[in-house]
CSV table of C-alpha atoms and ligand atoms in Angstrom, one decimal:
chain,number,residue,atom,x,y,z
Q,1,UNK,CA,4.5,-13.1,7.8
Q,2,UNK,CA,1.5,-10.9,6.2
Q,3,UNK,CA,-1.8,-10.3,7.2
Q,4,UNK,CA,-3.5,-12.2,4.5
Q,5,UNK,CA,-7.2,-11.8,5.1
Q,6,UNK,CA,-7.6,-8.0,4.0
Q,7,UNK,CA,-7.4,-6.0,0.7
Q,8,UNK,CA,-4.3,-5.0,-0.6
Q,9,UNK,CA,-3.8,-2.5,-3.6
Q,10,UNK,CA,-2.4,-4.5,-6.5
Q,11,UNK,CA,-2.3,-1.5,-8.9
Q,12,UNK,CA,-3.9,1.7,-10.0
Q,13,UNK,CA,-6.8,0.7,-12.3
Q,14,UNK,CA,-5.4,2.6,-15.1
Q,15,UNK,CA,-2.2,0.6,-15.0
Q,16,UNK,CA,-4.2,-2.4,-16.2
Q,17,UNK,CA,-5.4,-2.5,-19.5
Q,18,UNK,CA,-5.9,-5.1,-22.4
Q,19,UNK,CA,-2.3,-6.3,-22.2
Q,20,UNK,CA,-1.1,-8.7,-19.4
Q,21,UNK,CA,0.0,-6.9,-16.3
Q,22,UNK,CA,2.1,-8.6,-13.7
Q,23,UNK,CA,3.4,-7.5,-10.2
Q,24,UNK,CA,4.7,-9.5,-7.3
Q,25,UNK,CA,2.7,-9.0,-4.4
Q,26,UNK,CA,3.4,-10.6,-0.9
Q,27,UNK,CA,6.2,-12.7,-2.7
Q,28,UNK,CA,3.8,-13.8,-5.4
Q,29,UNK,CA,4.1,-13.2,-8.8
Q,30,UNK,CA,0.3,-12.2,-10.0
Q,31,UNK,CA,-1.1,-11.7,-13.4
Q,32,UNK,CA,-3.8,-8.9,-14.1
Q,33,UNK,CA,-5.7,-8.3,-17.0
Q,34,UNK,CA,-9.2,-6.9,-18.2
Q,35,UNK,CA,-11.8,-9.3,-19.5
Q,36,UNK,CA,-13.6,-8.2,-22.7
Q,37,UNK,CA,-16.4,-6.8,-20.7
Q,38,UNK,CA,-13.8,-4.6,-19.0
Q,39,UNK,CA,-13.8,-6.4,-15.7
Q,40,UNK,CA,-10.3,-6.6,-14.4
Q,41,UNK,CA,-9.2,-10.1,-13.2
Q,42,UNK,CA,-6.0,-11.5,-11.2
Q,43,UNK,CA,-4.7,-15.0,-11.4
Q,44,UNK,CA,-1.3,-16.5,-10.3
Q,45,UNK,CA,1.3,-15.5,-12.9
Q,46,UNK,CA,3.5,-18.9,-12.7
Q,47,UNK,CA,2.4,-21.7,-15.3
Q,48,UNK,CA,1.9,-25.1,-13.3
Q,49,UNK,CA,4.0,-26.7,-16.3
Q,50,UNK,CA,7.4,-25.5,-16.3
Q,51,UNK,CA,6.9,-22.2,-14.4
Q,52,UNK,CA,7.0,-19.8,-17.1
Q,53,UNK,CA,5.6,-16.4,-16.5
Q,54,UNK,CA,2.1,-16.1,-18.1
Q,55,UNK,CA,2.6,-12.5,-18.9
Q,56,UNK,CA,5.1,-13.6,-21.5
Q,57,UNK,CA,2.0,-15.4,-23.2
Q,58,UNK,CA,-1.0,-14.0,-25.0
Q,59,UNK,CA,-4.5,-13.1,-24.8
Q,60,UNK,CA,-7.0,-15.7,-26.4
Q,61,UNK,CA,-10.2,-14.0,-25.7
Q,62,UNK,CA,-10.7,-13.9,-22.0
Q,63,UNK,CA,-8.3,-16.5,-21.6
Q,64,UNK,CA,-4.5,-16.4,-21.4
Q,65,UNK,CA,-2.0,-18.8,-23.4
Q,66,UNK,CA,1.3,-19.6,-22.0
Q,67,UNK,CA,4.0,-18.5,-24.3
Q,68,UNK,CA,6.3,-21.4,-23.4
Q,69,UNK,CA,4.3,-24.7,-24.3
Q,70,UNK,CA,0.8,-23.2,-25.1
Q,71,UNK,CA,-1.2,-24.2,-22.1
Q,72,UNK,CA,-4.5,-22.1,-22.0
Q,73,UNK,CA,-5.8,-20.5,-18.6
Q,74,UNK,CA,-9.1,-19.4,-18.1
Q,75,UNK,CA,-9.8,-16.3,-16.0
Q,76,UNK,CA,-10.9,-18.6,-13.2
Q,77,UNK,CA,-7.2,-19.8,-13.3
Q,78,UNK,CA,-8.2,-23.3,-14.6
Q,79,UNK,CA,-6.3,-24.9,-17.5
Q,80,UNK,CA,-9.0,-25.2,-20.4
Q,81,UNK,CA,-6.9,-26.1,-23.4
Q,82,UNK,CA,-3.7,-27.8,-24.7
Q,83,UNK,CA,-2.7,-27.1,-28.3
Q,84,UNK,CA,-0.6,-30.4,-28.1
Q,85,UNK,CA,-0.9,-33.9,-26.8
Q,86,UNK,CA,-4.5,-34.3,-28.7
Q,87,UNK,CA,-5.6,-31.6,-26.4
Q,88,UNK,CA,-5.2,-33.3,-23.2
Q,89,UNK,CA,-5.1,-31.4,-20.2
Q,90,UNK,CA,-4.0,-33.1,-17.0
Q,91,UNK,CA,-6.7,-33.1,-14.3
Q,92,UNK,CA,-6.5,-30.3,-11.7
Q,93,UNK,CA,-3.8,-27.9,-13.5
Q,94,UNK,CA,-4.5,-24.5,-12.6
Q,95,UNK,CA,-3.1,-21.5,-11.4
Q,96,UNK,CA,-4.6,-19.6,-8.5
Q,97,UNK,CA,-7.6,-17.1,-9.0
Q,98,UNK,CA,-7.7,-14.1,-6.7
Q,99,UNK,CA,-10.8,-12.0,-5.7
Q,100,UNK,CA,-10.3,-8.5,-7.4
Q,101,UNK,CA,-12.4,-5.5,-7.0
Q,102,UNK,CA,-11.9,-2.2,-8.6
Q,103,UNK,CA,-12.8,1.1,-6.5
Q,104,UNK,CA,-11.4,4.5,-6.4
Q,105,UNK,CA,-9.6,4.2,-9.4
Q,106,UNK,CA,-7.4,1.4,-7.5
Q,107,UNK,CA,-7.5,-2.5,-8.1
Q,108,UNK,CA,-7.9,-4.0,-4.6
Q,109,UNK,CA,-6.8,-7.7,-4.2
Q,110,UNK,CA,-7.6,-10.2,-1.5
Q,111,UNK,CA,-4.8,-12.7,-1.1
Q,112,UNK,CA,-6.4,-14.8,1.8
Q,113,UNK,CA,-9.4,-17.1,2.1
Q,114,UNK,CA,-11.7,-16.0,-0.8
Q,115,UNK,CA,-14.8,-17.3,0.9
Q,116,UNK,CA,-14.3,-14.3,3.5
Q,117,UNK,CA,-13.4,-11.5,1.1
Q,118,UNK,CA,-15.9,-9.0,1.7
Q,119,UNK,CA,-15.7,-5.7,-0.6
Q,120,UNK,CA,-17.4,-3.7,2.3
Q,121,UNK,CA,-14.0,-3.9,4.1
Q,122,UNK,CA,-12.3,-1.9,1.2
Q,123,UNK,CA,-10.8,1.1,2.6
Q,124,UNK,CA,-12.8,4.2,1.8
Q,125,UNK,CA,-10.8,6.6,-0.3
Q,126,UNK,CA,-13.5,7.9,-2.1
Q,127,UNK,CA,-12.8,11.5,-1.2
Q,128,UNK,CA,-10.3,11.4,-3.6
Q,129,UNK,CA,-12.8,11.3,-6.6
Q,130,UNK,CA,-14.9,14.1,-4.8
Q,131,UNK,CA,-12.0,16.6,-5.1
Q,132,UNK,CA,-11.9,18.6,-8.5
Q,133,UNK,CA,-8.3,19.2,-8.2
Q,134,UNK,CA,-6.6,15.8,-8.0
Q,135,UNK,CA,-3.5,15.2,-9.2
Q,136,UNK,CA,-2.4,12.1,-11.2
Q,137,UNK,CA,-1.9,8.7,-9.3
Q,138,UNK,CA,1.6,7.9,-8.6
Q,139,UNK,CA,3.5,4.8,-8.1
Q,140,UNK,CA,6.8,4.3,-6.8
Q,141,UNK,CA,8.9,0.8,-6.4
Q,142,UNK,CA,10.4,1.1,-3.0
Q,143,UNK,CA,13.6,-0.9,-2.3
Q,144,UNK,CA,12.6,-1.5,1.5
Q,145,UNK,CA,9.9,-3.5,3.5
Q,146,UNK,CA,6.7,-2.0,3.6
Q,147,UNK,CA,6.5,-1.9,7.3
Q,148,UNK,CA,9.9,0.4,6.9
Q,149,UNK,CA,7.8,2.5,4.2
Q,150,UNK,CA,4.7,2.6,6.7
Q,151,UNK,CA,7.2,4.0,9.7
Q,152,UNK,CA,8.1,6.8,7.2
Q,153,UNK,CA,4.6,7.8,6.6
Q,154,UNK,CA,3.6,7.5,10.3
Q,155,UNK,CA,6.7,9.3,11.6
Q,156,UNK,CA,6.4,12.6,9.8
Q,157,UNK,CA,9.3,14.1,12.0
Q,158,UNK,CA,11.6,13.1,9.4
Q,159,UNK,CA,10.2,16.1,7.3
Q,160,UNK,CA,12.5,18.6,9.3
Q,161,UNK,CA,15.5,16.8,8.2
Q,162,UNK,CA,15.1,14.7,5.3
Q,163,UNK,CA,12.7,17.0,3.4
Q,164,UNK,CA,14.3,20.2,4.6
Q,165,UNK,CA,14.1,21.9,1.3
Q,166,UNK,CA,10.8,20.4,0.0
Q,167,UNK,CA,8.0,19.1,2.0
Q,168,UNK,CA,9.2,20.3,5.3
Q,169,UNK,CA,8.9,24.2,4.2
Q,170,UNK,CA,5.0,23.2,4.3
Q,171,UNK,CA,5.2,22.6,8.0
Q,172,UNK,CA,8.1,24.8,9.4
Q,173,UNK,CA,6.9,24.2,13.1
Q,174,UNK,CA,6.9,20.5,12.9
Q,175,UNK,CA,9.4,19.9,15.5
Q,176,UNK,CA,7.7,21.9,18.0
Q,177,UNK,CA,4.3,20.3,17.3
Q,178,UNK,CA,2.4,18.5,19.7
Q,179,UNK,CA,1.9,14.6,18.9
Q,180,UNK,CA,-1.3,12.7,19.9
Q,181,UNK,CA,-1.6,9.1,18.9
Q,182,UNK,CA,-4.8,7.2,19.1
Q,183,UNK,CA,-6.5,4.0,18.1
Q,184,UNK,CA,-10.0,3.6,17.1
Q,185,UNK,CA,-10.9,0.2,16.1
Q,186,UNK,CA,-7.9,-1.1,14.0
Q,187,UNK,CA,-7.3,2.4,13.1
Q,188,UNK,CA,-4.2,4.3,14.1
Q,189,UNK,CA,-4.1,8.0,13.8
Q,190,UNK,CA,-0.9,10.1,14.6
Q,191,UNK,CA,-2.1,13.8,14.7
Q,192,UNK,CA,0.4,16.7,15.1
Q,193,UNK,CA,-0.7,20.2,16.0
Q,194,UNK,CA,1.2,23.3,15.8
Q,195,UNK,CA,-0.5,26.2,17.7
Q,196,UNK,CA,0.1,29.8,16.9
Q,197,UNK,CA,2.6,29.5,14.2
Q,198,UNK,CA,3.4,31.5,11.0
Q,199,UNK,CA,3.4,29.9,7.8
Q,200,UNK,CA,4.6,31.7,4.4
Q,201,UNK,CA,1.3,30.7,2.9
Q,202,UNK,CA,-0.9,32.4,5.6
Q,203,UNK,CA,-1.2,36.2,6.5
Q,204,UNK,CA,-1.5,35.9,10.4
Q,205,UNK,CA,-0.7,33.2,13.2
Q,206,UNK,CA,-2.5,30.0,12.6
Q,207,UNK,CA,-2.8,26.7,14.0
Q,208,UNK,CA,-1.8,24.1,11.8
Q,209,UNK,CA,-2.7,20.4,11.8
Q,210,UNK,CA,-1.1,17.0,10.0
Q,211,UNK,CA,-2.9,14.0,10.8
Q,212,UNK,CA,-2.0,10.5,9.4
Q,213,UNK,CA,-4.4,7.6,9.8
Q,214,UNK,CA,-3.6,4.1,9.0
Q,215,UNK,CA,-5.8,1.3,8.2
Q,216,UNK,CA,-4.4,-2.4,7.8
Q,217,UNK,CA,-2.3,-3.5,6.0
Q,218,UNK,CA,-0.9,-0.3,4.6
Q,219,UNK,CA,-3.6,2.2,3.8
Q,220,UNK,CA,-2.7,5.8,5.1
Q,221,UNK,CA,-4.7,9.0,4.6
Q,222,UNK,CA,-3.0,12.3,5.2
Q,223,UNK,CA,-5.0,15.3,6.1
Q,224,UNK,CA,-3.2,18.7,6.4
Q,225,UNK,CA,-4.6,22.1,7.0
Q,226,UNK,CA,-4.7,25.3,9.3
Q,227,UNK,CA,-6.9,27.8,10.7
Q,228,UNK,CA,-6.3,31.3,12.0
Q,229,UNK,CA,-5.3,30.7,15.5
Q,230,UNK,CA,-8.0,29.8,18.1
Q,231,UNK,CA,-10.7,29.0,15.4
Q,232,UNK,CA,-12.2,25.7,15.2
Q,233,UNK,CA,-10.9,23.5,12.6
Q,234,UNK,CA,-13.1,22.1,9.7
Q,235,UNK,CA,-13.9,18.3,9.3
Q,236,UNK,CA,-10.8,18.0,7.1
Q,237,UNK,CA,-8.3,20.0,5.3
Q,238,UNK,CA,-6.3,19.0,2.2
Q,239,UNK,CA,-6.3,15.1,1.9
Q,240,UNK,CA,-4.0,12.5,0.2
Q,241,UNK,CA,-3.6,8.9,0.1
Q,242,UNK,CA,-0.4,7.0,0.7
Q,243,UNK,CA,-0.6,3.3,0.2
Q,244,UNK,CA,2.1,0.6,0.5
Q,245,UNK,CA,1.8,-3.1,-0.5
Q,246,UNK,CA,4.6,-5.6,0.2
Q,247,UNK,CA,6.5,-6.8,-2.9
Q,248,UNK,CA,8.9,-9.0,-1.3
Q,249,UNK,CA,10.4,-9.2,2.4
Q,250,UNK,CA,12.7,-6.5,1.2
Q,251,UNK,CA,10.8,-4.4,-1.3
Q,252,UNK,CA,7.5,-2.9,-1.6
Q,253,UNK,CA,5.0,-0.8,-4.0
Q,254,UNK,CA,4.0,2.7,-3.0
Q,255,UNK,CA,1.0,4.1,-4.5
Q,256,UNK,CA,0.1,7.8,-3.5
Q,257,UNK,CA,-2.2,10.6,-4.7
Q,258,UNK,CA,-2.5,14.0,-3.4
Q,259,UNK,CA,-5.7,16.0,-3.4
Q,260,UNK,CA,-5.8,19.6,-3.7
Q,261,UNK,CA,-2.8,22.1,-5.0
Q,262,UNK,CA,0.4,20.1,-6.0
Q,263,UNK,CA,3.4,21.8,-5.3
Q,264,UNK,CA,6.7,22.0,-7.3
Q,265,UNK,CA,9.8,21.4,-5.3
Q,266,UNK,CA,13.5,21.6,-6.0
Q,267,UNK,CA,13.4,17.7,-6.2
Q,268,UNK,CA,10.8,15.0,-5.9
Q,269,UNK,CA,10.5,14.4,-2.1
Q,270,UNK,CA,9.2,10.8,-2.4
Q,271,UNK,CA,11.5,9.6,-5.1
Q,272,UNK,CA,14.6,11.6,-4.5
Q,273,UNK,CA,14.5,11.6,-0.6
Q,274,UNK,CA,12.2,9.1,1.0
Q,275,UNK,CA,12.8,6.1,-1.4
Q,276,UNK,CA,16.5,6.5,-1.3
Q,277,UNK,CA,16.7,6.8,2.6
Q,278,UNK,CA,14.7,3.9,2.9
Q,279,UNK,CA,16.4,1.7,0.7
Q,280,UNK,CA,19.7,2.7,2.5
Q,281,UNK,CA,18.0,1.7,6.0
Q,282,UNK,CA,16.8,-1.7,4.6
Q,283,UNK,CA,20.4,-2.2,3.2
Q,284,UNK,CA,21.9,-1.4,6.6
Q,285,UNK,CA,19.6,-4.0,8.4
Q,286,UNK,CA,21.6,-6.6,6.8
Q,287,UNK,CA,18.4,-9.0,6.6
Q,288,UNK,CA,17.9,-8.9,10.4
Q,289,UNK,CA,14.5,-8.8,11.8
Q,290,UNK,CA,13.3,-5.1,13.2
Q,291,UNK,CA,12.9,-5.8,16.6
Q,292,UNK,CA,15.8,-8.1,16.8
Q,293,UNK,CA,17.9,-5.1,16.0
Q,294,UNK,CA,16.3,-3.2,19.1
Q,295,UNK,CA,15.5,0.1,17.4
Q,296,UNK,CA,15.6,3.3,19.4
Q,297,UNK,CA,12.2,4.3,20.1
Q,298,UNK,CA,11.7,8.0,20.1
Q,299,UNK,CA,8.4,10.0,21.3
Q,300,UNK,CA,8.0,11.2,17.6
Q,301,UNK,CA,7.7,7.7,16.3
Q,302,UNK,CA,4.8,6.8,18.8
Q,303,UNK,CA,2.5,6.5,15.8
Q,304,UNK,CA,4.7,4.4,13.7
Q,305,UNK,CA,5.3,1.9,16.6
Q,306,UNK,CA,1.7,1.8,17.5
Q,307,UNK,CA,0.9,0.8,13.7
Q,308,UNK,CA,3.6,-2.1,13.9
Q,309,UNK,CA,2.2,-3.3,17.1
Q,310,UNK,CA,-1.4,-3.1,15.8
Q,311,UNK,CA,-0.6,-5.0,12.4
Q,312,UNK,CA,1.5,-7.8,14.3
Q,313,UNK,CA,-1.3,-8.3,16.6
Q,314,UNK,CA,-3.7,-8.5,13.7
Q,315,UNK,CA,-1.1,-11.3,12.1
Q,316,UNK,CA,-0.9,-13.2,15.1
Q,317,UNK,CA,-4.7,-13.3,15.6
Q,318,UNK,CA,-5.2,-14.3,12.0
Q,319,UNK,CA,-2.5,-16.9,12.3
Q,320,UNK,CA,-4.2,-18.5,15.7
Q,321,UNK,CA,-7.5,-18.6,14.1
Q,322,UNK,CA,-6.0,-20.5,11.1
Q,323,UNK,CA,-4.4,-23.0,13.3
Q,324,UNK,CA,-7.4,-23.4,15.3
Q,325,UNK,CA,-9.2,-24.3,12.1
Q,326,UNK,CA,-6.8,-27.0,11.1
Q,327,UNK,CA,-6.5,-28.6,14.6
Q,328,UNK,CA,-7.7,-32.2,14.7
N,1,LIG,S1,5.5,-23.8,-19.1
N,1,LIG,FE1,3.6,-23.1,-19.6
N,1,LIG,S2,2.7,-24.5,-20.9
N,1,LIG,FE2,5.0,-25.0,-20.4
N,2,LIG,FE1,9.0,11.6,3.6
């Protein structure tokens, strides 16, 4: 049950080069590669003959040849060649072709109805390219459902415990912060304000903010900063992106990139703290549905819950409009 008519991040643009790159997205294996022109394309990775993964095949110009019996597929997904049987290709032999757009150093894929794929709907994370000091793009495979990963990002109260020795040090007054959750169109913002506090990196008392803004399906912008107590805060502080894309029902892809000063911690907070905890939580769910387990709802996870409700609503609306279309 995924939202389909939306843009998911399939990969960092730099991950896809001349070779055949594959990644499972929403349960489906997708092949990504670049045409000779440099344009990145995405097609289904499962050969329709005996289901060999096409990424084990080879490039033939802008086409891809299956490594098992040699069928050749064009970048539009259609089978255009058969080196055997006198060259005969059975009619309608094809793999899926997906709409793919490269923007802000990311490859955005549309896995829903291609007729309504609108590039104007690609979330705008262009601020990262405007920032001189950007860190390198990060990717992490997460052994948990993308909604658990989203909860983790939208409920930063965990920083006090899980990240006590790392990220938590940047926001020592987080537990006393005031949380405000708002929705604007389809976006959900969880904004935490910590007033008149002391930070190791500031001389006098400051007001610190930590805002997370979510946009469907799993694009989150973090904005963190501080001003001297009582001063008006600027439009934004240091920003970072955190993007999750479902891989399967139980695993996800996590793309992140921080803008501004990167900090070295005793260990990596994402790969050594968040991911292992998420994997353990997922395992403890024993394959049960999140709501069926009747999770305790805390005031601090209001942002995460609002996101879950918003996403559920968008999925329901999409499915209702799909079934309207298919009614006799
Ligand atoms: S499995 Fe691909 S050509 Fe046979
Ligand atoms: Fe975390």
